[in-house]
XYZ file of C-alpha atoms in Angstrom:
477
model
C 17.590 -66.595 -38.433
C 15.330 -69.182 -40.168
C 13.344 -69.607 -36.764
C 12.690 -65.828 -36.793
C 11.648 -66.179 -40.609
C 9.434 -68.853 -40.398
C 7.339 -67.620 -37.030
C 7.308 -64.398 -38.677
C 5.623 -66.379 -41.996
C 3.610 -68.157 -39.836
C 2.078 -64.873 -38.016
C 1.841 -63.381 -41.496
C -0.587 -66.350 -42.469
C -2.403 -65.993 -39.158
C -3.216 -62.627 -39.179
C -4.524 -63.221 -43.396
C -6.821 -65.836 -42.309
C -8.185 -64.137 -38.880
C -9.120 -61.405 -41.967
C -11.013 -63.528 -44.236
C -12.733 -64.915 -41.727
C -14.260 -61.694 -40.193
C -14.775 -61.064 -43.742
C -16.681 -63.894 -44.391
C -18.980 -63.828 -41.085
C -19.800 -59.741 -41.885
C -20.853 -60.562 -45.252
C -23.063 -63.334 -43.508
C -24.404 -61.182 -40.960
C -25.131 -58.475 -43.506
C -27.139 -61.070 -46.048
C -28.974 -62.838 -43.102
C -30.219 -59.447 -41.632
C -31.049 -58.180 -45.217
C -33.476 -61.540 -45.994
C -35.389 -60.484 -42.712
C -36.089 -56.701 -43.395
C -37.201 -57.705 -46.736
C -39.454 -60.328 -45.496
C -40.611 -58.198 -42.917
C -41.440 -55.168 -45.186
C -43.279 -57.426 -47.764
C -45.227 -58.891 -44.828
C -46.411 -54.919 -43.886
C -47.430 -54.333 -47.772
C -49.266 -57.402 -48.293
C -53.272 -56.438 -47.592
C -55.069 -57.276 -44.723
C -57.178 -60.058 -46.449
C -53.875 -62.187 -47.356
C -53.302 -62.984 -43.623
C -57.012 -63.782 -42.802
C -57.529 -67.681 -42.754
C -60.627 -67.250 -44.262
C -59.674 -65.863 -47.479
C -55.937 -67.557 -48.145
C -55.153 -71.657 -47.426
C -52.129 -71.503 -49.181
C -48.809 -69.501 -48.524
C -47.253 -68.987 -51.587
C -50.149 -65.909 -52.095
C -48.602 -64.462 -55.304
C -48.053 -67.021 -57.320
C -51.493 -68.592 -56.682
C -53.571 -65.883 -57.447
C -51.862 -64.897 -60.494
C -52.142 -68.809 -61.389
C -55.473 -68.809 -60.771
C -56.422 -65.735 -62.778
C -54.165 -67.008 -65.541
C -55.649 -70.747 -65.613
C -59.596 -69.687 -65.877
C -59.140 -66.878 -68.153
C -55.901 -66.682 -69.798
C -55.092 -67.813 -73.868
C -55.020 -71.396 -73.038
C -58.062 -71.342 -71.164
C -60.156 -71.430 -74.240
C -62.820 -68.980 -72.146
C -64.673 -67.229 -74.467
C -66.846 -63.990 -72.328
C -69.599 -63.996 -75.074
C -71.070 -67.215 -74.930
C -73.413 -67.555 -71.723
C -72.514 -70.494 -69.190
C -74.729 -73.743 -68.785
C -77.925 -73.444 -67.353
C -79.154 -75.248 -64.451
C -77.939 -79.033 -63.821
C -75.164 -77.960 -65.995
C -77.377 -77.990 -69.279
C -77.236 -75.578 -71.992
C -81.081 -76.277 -72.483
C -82.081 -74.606 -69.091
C -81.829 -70.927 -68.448
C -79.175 -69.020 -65.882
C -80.475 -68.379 -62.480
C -78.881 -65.000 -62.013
C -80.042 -63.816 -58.199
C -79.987 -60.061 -57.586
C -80.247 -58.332 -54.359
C -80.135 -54.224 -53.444
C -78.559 -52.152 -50.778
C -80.777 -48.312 -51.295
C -78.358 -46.136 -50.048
C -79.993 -42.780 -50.415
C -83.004 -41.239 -52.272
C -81.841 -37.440 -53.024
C -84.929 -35.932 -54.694
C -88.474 -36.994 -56.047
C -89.490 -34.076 -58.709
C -93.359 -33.508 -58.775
C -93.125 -31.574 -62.112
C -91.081 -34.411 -63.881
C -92.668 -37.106 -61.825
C -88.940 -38.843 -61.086
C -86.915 -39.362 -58.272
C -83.178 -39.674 -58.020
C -81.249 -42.942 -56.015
C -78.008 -44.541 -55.010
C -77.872 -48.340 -55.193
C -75.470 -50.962 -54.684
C -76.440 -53.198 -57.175
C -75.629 -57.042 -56.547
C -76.204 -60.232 -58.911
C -74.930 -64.356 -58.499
C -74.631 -66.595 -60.943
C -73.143 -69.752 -61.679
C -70.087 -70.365 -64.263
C -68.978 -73.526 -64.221
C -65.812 -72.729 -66.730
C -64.529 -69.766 -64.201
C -64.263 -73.286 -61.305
C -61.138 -73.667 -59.910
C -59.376 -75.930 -57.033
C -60.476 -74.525 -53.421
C -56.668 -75.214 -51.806
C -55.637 -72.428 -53.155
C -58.230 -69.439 -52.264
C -62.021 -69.255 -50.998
C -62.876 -67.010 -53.520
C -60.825 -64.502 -55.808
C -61.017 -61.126 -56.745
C -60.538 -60.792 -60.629
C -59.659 -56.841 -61.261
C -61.357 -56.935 -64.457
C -65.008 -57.271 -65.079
C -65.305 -57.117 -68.598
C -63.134 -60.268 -69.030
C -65.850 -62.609 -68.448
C -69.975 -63.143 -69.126
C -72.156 -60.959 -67.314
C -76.149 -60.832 -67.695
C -77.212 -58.007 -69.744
C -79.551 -56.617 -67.017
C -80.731 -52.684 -67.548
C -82.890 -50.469 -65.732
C -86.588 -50.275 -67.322
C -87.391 -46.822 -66.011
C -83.952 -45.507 -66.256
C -83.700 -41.794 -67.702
C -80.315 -40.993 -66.489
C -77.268 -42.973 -64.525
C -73.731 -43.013 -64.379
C -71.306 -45.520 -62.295
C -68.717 -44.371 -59.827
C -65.407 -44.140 -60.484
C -63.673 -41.765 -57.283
C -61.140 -43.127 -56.327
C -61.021 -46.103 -58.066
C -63.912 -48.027 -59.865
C -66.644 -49.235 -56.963
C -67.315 -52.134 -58.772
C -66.943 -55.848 -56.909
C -66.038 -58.819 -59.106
C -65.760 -61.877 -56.582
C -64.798 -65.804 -57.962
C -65.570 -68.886 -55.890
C -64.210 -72.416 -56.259
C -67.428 -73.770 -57.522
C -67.580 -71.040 -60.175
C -69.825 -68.879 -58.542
C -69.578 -65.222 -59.204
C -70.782 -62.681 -57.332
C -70.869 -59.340 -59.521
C -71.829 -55.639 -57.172
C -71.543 -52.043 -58.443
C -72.448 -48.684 -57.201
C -74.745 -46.927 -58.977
C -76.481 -43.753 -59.409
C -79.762 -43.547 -60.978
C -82.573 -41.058 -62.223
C -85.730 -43.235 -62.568
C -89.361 -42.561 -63.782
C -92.195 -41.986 -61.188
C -95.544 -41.444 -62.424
C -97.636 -40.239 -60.263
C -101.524 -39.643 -59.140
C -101.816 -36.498 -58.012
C -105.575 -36.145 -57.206
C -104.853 -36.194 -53.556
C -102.106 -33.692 -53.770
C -100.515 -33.143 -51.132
C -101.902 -35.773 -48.791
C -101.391 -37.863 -51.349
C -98.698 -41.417 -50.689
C -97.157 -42.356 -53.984
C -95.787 -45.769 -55.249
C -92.241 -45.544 -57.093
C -90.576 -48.784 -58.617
C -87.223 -49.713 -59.568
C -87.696 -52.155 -62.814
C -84.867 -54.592 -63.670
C -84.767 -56.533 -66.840
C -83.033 -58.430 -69.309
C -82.197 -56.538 -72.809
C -81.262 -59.692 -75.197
C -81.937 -62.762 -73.629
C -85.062 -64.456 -73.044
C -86.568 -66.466 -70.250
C -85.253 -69.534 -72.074
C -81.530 -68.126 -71.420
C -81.831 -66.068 -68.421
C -84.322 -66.121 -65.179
C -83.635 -63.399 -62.783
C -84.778 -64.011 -59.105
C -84.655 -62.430 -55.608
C -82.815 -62.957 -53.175
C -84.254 -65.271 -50.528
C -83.436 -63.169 -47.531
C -83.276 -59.389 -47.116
C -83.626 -58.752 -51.097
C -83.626 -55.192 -50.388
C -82.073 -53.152 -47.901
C -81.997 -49.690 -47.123
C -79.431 -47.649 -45.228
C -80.156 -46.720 -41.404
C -81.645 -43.276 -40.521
C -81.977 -42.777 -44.771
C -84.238 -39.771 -44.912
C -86.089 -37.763 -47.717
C -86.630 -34.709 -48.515
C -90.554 -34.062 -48.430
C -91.941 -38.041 -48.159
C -91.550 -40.641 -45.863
C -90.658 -44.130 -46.947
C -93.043 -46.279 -45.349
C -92.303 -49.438 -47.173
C -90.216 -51.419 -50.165
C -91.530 -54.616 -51.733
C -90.579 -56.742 -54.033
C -92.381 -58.536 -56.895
C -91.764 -59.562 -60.537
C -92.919 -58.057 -64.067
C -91.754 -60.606 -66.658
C -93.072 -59.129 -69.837
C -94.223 -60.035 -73.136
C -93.578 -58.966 -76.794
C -92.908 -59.448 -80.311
C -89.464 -60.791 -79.667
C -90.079 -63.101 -76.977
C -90.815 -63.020 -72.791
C -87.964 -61.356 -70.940
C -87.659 -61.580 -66.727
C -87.742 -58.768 -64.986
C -87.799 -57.842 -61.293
C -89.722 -55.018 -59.312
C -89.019 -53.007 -56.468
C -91.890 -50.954 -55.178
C -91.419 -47.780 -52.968
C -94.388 -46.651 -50.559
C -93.857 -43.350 -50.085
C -95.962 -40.634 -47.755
C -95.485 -37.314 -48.712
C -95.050 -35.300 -45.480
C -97.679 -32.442 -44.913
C -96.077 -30.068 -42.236
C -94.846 -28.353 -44.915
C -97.607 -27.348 -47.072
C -100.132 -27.560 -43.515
C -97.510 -24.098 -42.361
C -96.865 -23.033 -46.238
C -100.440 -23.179 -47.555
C -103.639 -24.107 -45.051
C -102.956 -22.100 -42.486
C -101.839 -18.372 -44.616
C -104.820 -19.077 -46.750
C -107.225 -19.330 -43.615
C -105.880 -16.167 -42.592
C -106.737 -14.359 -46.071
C -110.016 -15.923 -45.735
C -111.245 -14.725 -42.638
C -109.365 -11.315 -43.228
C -111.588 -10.755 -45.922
C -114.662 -11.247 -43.692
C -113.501 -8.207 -41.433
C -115.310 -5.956 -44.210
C -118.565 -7.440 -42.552
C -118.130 -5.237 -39.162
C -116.646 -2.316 -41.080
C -119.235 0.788 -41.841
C -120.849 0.629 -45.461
C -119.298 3.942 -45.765
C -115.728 3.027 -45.443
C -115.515 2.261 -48.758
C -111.651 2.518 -49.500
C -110.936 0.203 -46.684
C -113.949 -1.658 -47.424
C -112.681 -2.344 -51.767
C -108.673 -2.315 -50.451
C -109.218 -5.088 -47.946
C -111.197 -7.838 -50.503
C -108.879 -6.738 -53.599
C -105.732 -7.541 -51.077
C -106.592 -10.698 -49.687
C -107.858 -11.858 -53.767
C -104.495 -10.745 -55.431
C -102.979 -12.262 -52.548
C -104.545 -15.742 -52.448
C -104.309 -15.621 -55.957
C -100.716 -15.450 -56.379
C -100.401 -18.236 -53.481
C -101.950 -20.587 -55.406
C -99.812 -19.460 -58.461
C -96.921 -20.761 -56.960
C -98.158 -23.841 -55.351
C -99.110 -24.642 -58.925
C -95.505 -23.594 -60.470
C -94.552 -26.640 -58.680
C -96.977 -29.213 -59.987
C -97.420 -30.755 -63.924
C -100.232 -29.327 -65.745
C -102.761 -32.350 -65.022
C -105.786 -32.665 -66.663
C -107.942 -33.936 -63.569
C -108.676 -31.892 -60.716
C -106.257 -32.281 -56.977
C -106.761 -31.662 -53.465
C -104.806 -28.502 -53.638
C -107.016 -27.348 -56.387
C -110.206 -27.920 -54.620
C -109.291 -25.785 -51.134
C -107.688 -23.035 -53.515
C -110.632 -22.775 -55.569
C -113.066 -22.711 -52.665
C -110.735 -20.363 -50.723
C -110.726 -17.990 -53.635
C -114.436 -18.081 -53.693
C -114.964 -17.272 -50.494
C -112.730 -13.965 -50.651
C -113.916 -13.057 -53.851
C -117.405 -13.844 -52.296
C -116.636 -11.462 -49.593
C -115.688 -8.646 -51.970
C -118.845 -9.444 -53.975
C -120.821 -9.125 -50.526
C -119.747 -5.501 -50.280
C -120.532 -4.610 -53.860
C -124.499 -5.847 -52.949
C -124.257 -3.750 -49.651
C -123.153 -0.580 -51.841
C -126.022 -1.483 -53.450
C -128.656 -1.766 -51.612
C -127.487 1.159 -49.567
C -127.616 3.450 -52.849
C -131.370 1.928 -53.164
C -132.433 2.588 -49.187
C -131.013 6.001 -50.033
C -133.246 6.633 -52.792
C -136.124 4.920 -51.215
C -136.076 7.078 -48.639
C -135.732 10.186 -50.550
C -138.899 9.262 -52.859
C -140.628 8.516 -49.680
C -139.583 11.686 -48.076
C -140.680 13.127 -50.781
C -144.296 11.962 -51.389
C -145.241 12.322 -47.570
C -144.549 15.844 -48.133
C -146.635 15.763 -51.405
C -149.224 14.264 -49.662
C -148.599 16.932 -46.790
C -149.440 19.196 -49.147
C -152.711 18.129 -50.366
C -153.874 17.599 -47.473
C -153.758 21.300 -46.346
C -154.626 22.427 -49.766
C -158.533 19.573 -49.321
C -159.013 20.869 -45.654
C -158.687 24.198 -46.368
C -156.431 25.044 -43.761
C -156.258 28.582 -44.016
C -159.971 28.942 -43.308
C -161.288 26.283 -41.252
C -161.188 22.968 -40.393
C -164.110 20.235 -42.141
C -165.330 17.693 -40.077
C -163.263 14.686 -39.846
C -166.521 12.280 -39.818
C -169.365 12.732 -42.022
C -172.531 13.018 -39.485
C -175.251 12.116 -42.202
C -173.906 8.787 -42.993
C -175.614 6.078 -41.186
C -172.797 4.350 -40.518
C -171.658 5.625 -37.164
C -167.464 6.408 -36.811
C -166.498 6.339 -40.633
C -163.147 7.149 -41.686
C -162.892 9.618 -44.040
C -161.117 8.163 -47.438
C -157.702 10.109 -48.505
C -157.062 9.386 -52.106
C -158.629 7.036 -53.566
C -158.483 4.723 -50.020
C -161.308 2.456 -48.964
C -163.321 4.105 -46.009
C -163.438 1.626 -42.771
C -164.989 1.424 -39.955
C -163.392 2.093 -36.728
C -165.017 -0.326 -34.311
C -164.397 -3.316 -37.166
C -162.253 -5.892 -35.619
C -158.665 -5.692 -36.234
C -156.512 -8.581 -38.072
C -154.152 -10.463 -36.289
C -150.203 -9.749 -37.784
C -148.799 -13.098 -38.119
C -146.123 -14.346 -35.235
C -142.486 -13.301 -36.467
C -139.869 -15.717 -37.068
C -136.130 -15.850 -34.636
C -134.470 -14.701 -37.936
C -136.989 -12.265 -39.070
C -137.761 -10.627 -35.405
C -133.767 -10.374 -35.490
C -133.849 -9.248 -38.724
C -135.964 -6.348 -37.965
C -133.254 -4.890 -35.261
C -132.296 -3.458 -38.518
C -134.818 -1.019 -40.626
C -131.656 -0.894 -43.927
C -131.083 -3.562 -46.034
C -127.623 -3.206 -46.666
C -127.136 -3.235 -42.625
C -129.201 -6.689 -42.687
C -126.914 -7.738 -45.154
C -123.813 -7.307 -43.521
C -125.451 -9.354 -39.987
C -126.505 -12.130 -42.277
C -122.959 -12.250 -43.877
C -121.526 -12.565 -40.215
C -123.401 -15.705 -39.966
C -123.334 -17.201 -43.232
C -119.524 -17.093 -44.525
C -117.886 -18.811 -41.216
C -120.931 -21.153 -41.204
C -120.272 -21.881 -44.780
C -116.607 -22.063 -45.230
C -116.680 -24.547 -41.981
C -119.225 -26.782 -43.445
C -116.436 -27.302 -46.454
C -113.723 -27.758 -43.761
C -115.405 -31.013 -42.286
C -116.014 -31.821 -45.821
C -112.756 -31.660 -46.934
C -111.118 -32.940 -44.234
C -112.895 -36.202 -44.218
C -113.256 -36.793 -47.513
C -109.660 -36.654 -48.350
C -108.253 -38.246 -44.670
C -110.410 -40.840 -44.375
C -108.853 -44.223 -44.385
C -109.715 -46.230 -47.702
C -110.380 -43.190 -49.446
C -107.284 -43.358 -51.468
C -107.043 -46.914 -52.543
């Protein structure tokens, strides 16, 4: 009996610690396979730039950057974001090189009327802060989250009217720290900017709009912007406008002068082209229409007076309210543009044309009476003729036979008497343009022919003119 009691004990004991021990080894299992999900699903939400070698040399990320951040600009840093850093060579004496560089990203709209133009810009500046150095084991540079924890240069736009940052999704703005204390500040920006603009060669006119960065409060003793070295500006691929062509950017500078003291400031300069397919199919070629329309009244009969009045008074009203709009979409300059010259002459040659027929009516009405007075007086003289000769008895002698003077006329009313064997005068040799001229016995006819003629001749000579004076290179510098 006490064998059977203790092997029973004993298998009691066994099967208690064959228990604990599976126990133990789940609960071992269960932690070890819990540490490597975890790890593994903090590896998957860490972001891509905390596995790059480039941006991380240490492995204990969190704690680091949070260290970092905390150590340059918490409490105990003693960092104070209103004074300005040291200058160059570390000297409070010498002003900030701040270095600024652009990225144009589009240009929306250039207004005539309000001489601006609207543009997107990613807007870069460097500078040196010595305070914001930390040690370079730890990161190559860091992102701080937070711009308006540290100094920044007081930069503004000179020929801002209107600009806003962007904020969809989050804030675009780029706040990057290096080791050495470099800082490397870049913000998107949208900007409406002042253009003014010479319009006397409107609209083959090219136009220069600038982009003028300067400092508000600090002087050139505190703060010296500069360009970048290489690629200071740099414009998207394919970026297109809307009615110019951007044929160049430059950069210069415009440090200025006045009764506070001499600020920096930095210049970019647009060349733009203004593209003329538009106003070549909008405006030159339905105004040469109208113009030689209105010289079709030149082959139509001086009779046809309703077509003849309907046809200049169309093409007038209609040129006319052409260059009406044109002008709704220019400022009311005080000096006189391209556009204003061929309008002005196109309008003069149509209302020219409807003046043209208003001086054949004319001189129709006055070959009408002419020829009724003349009409009139040969059959006056017709008259007294018959009455002198006595026609209804006999007929006089044409020639007086007493005078001496063989063959002499006899005088009609008051009319010198000739005689007939005196030599004849020669008739001068006519002219090209008065033998064709004499084709045509009215004068409003001879009008009309010379109108033919003159008009085209006239309104080409202005063509070659116009053409040359406004296309030629060198004309518009």
């Amino acid at each position: 009996m006490l064998g059977i009691q203790y092997r029973s004990g004993c298998a009691g004991d066994w099967s208690l610690m064959t228990m604990m021990s599976l126990l133990f080894w789940f609960l071992l299992i269960t932690v070890c396979v819990s540490n490597i999900g975890g790890q593994k699903v903090e590896t998957l939400n860490q972001p891509a730039w905390r596995n790059s070698s480039e941006r991380v040399t240490n492995p204990n990320l969190n704690i680091t950057e949070k260290e970092i951040i905390d150590e340059i600009l918490g409490e105990a840093s003693g960092y104070d974001n209103r004074l300005r850093p040291k200058g160059l060579n570390e000297s409070d004496t010498n002003p900030v090189e701040v270095t600024v560089n652009i990225y144009l990203r589009t240009i929306s709209k250039i207004d005539d009327v309000n001489m601006e133009y609207s543009c997107q810009i990613t807007f870069r500046e460097q500078w040196q802060d010595s305070r914001l150095g930390y040690n370079d084991s730890y990161f190559t540079y860091v992102n701080l989250p937070d711009p308006e924890r540290i100094w920044r240069p007081d930069l503004f736009f000179a020929n801002e009217k209107q600009g806003h940052f962007h904020e969809i999704v989050m804030p675009n703005v780029l706040l990057r720290l290096y080791p050495d204390g470099k800082i490397l500040y870049s913000v998107r920006i949208s900007l409406v900017l002042s253009c003014p603009m010479k319009l006397h060669y409107y609209p083959l006119d090219d136009q220069d709009c600038v982009l003028e960065m300067a400092s508000y409060g600090y002087t050139t003793d505190d703060i010296m912007f500069i360009w970048k070295s290489i690629d200071p500006v740099q414009r998207k691929q394919n970026l297109e406008l809307p009615s110019f062509t951007l044929m160049d950017i430059s950069t210069s500078y415009c440090t200025s002068k006045t009764n506070t003291g001499e600020y920096s400031c930095l210049r970019v300069t647009l060349k733009l082209k203004r593209q003329f397919s538009y106003y070549l199919l909008q405006l030159y070629i339905p105004s040469y229409m109208l113009v030689i329309v209105s010289w079709v009244s030149f082959w139509l009969d001086k009779e046809a007076v309703p077509a003849r009045v309907s046809l200049g008074v169309t093409t007038l009203l209609t040129m006319a309210t052409q260059a009406s709009g044109i002008n709704s979409k220019l400022p009311p300059v005080s000096y006189t543009k391209a556009i204003d010259v061929w309008i002005g002459v196109s309008l003069t040659f149509i209302f020219g044309a409807l003046l043209e027929f208003a001086l054949v009516n004319y001189a129709a009405r006055r070959d009408a009476k002419e020829g009724i007075k003349k009409e009139r007086e040969r059959q006056e003289q017709l008259a007294l003729d018959l009455m002198e000769d006595g026609c209804t008895a006999q007929m006089k002698p044409l020639f007086n036979s007493t005078d001496n003077t063989p063959f002499r006329k006899r005088s009609w009313k008051g009319y010198e008497a000739h005689d007939i064997h005196s030599q004849p005068t020669r008739s001068k040799q006519k002219g090209c343009y008065q033998s064709f001229l004499s084709r045509y016995k009215d004068r409003s006819k001879r009008i009309d022919v010379v109108s033919r003629v003159l008009f085209p001749t006239g309104f080409a000579l202005f063509n070659v003119t116009y053409w040359l004076g406004y296309l030629l290179p060198g004309k518009k510098q």
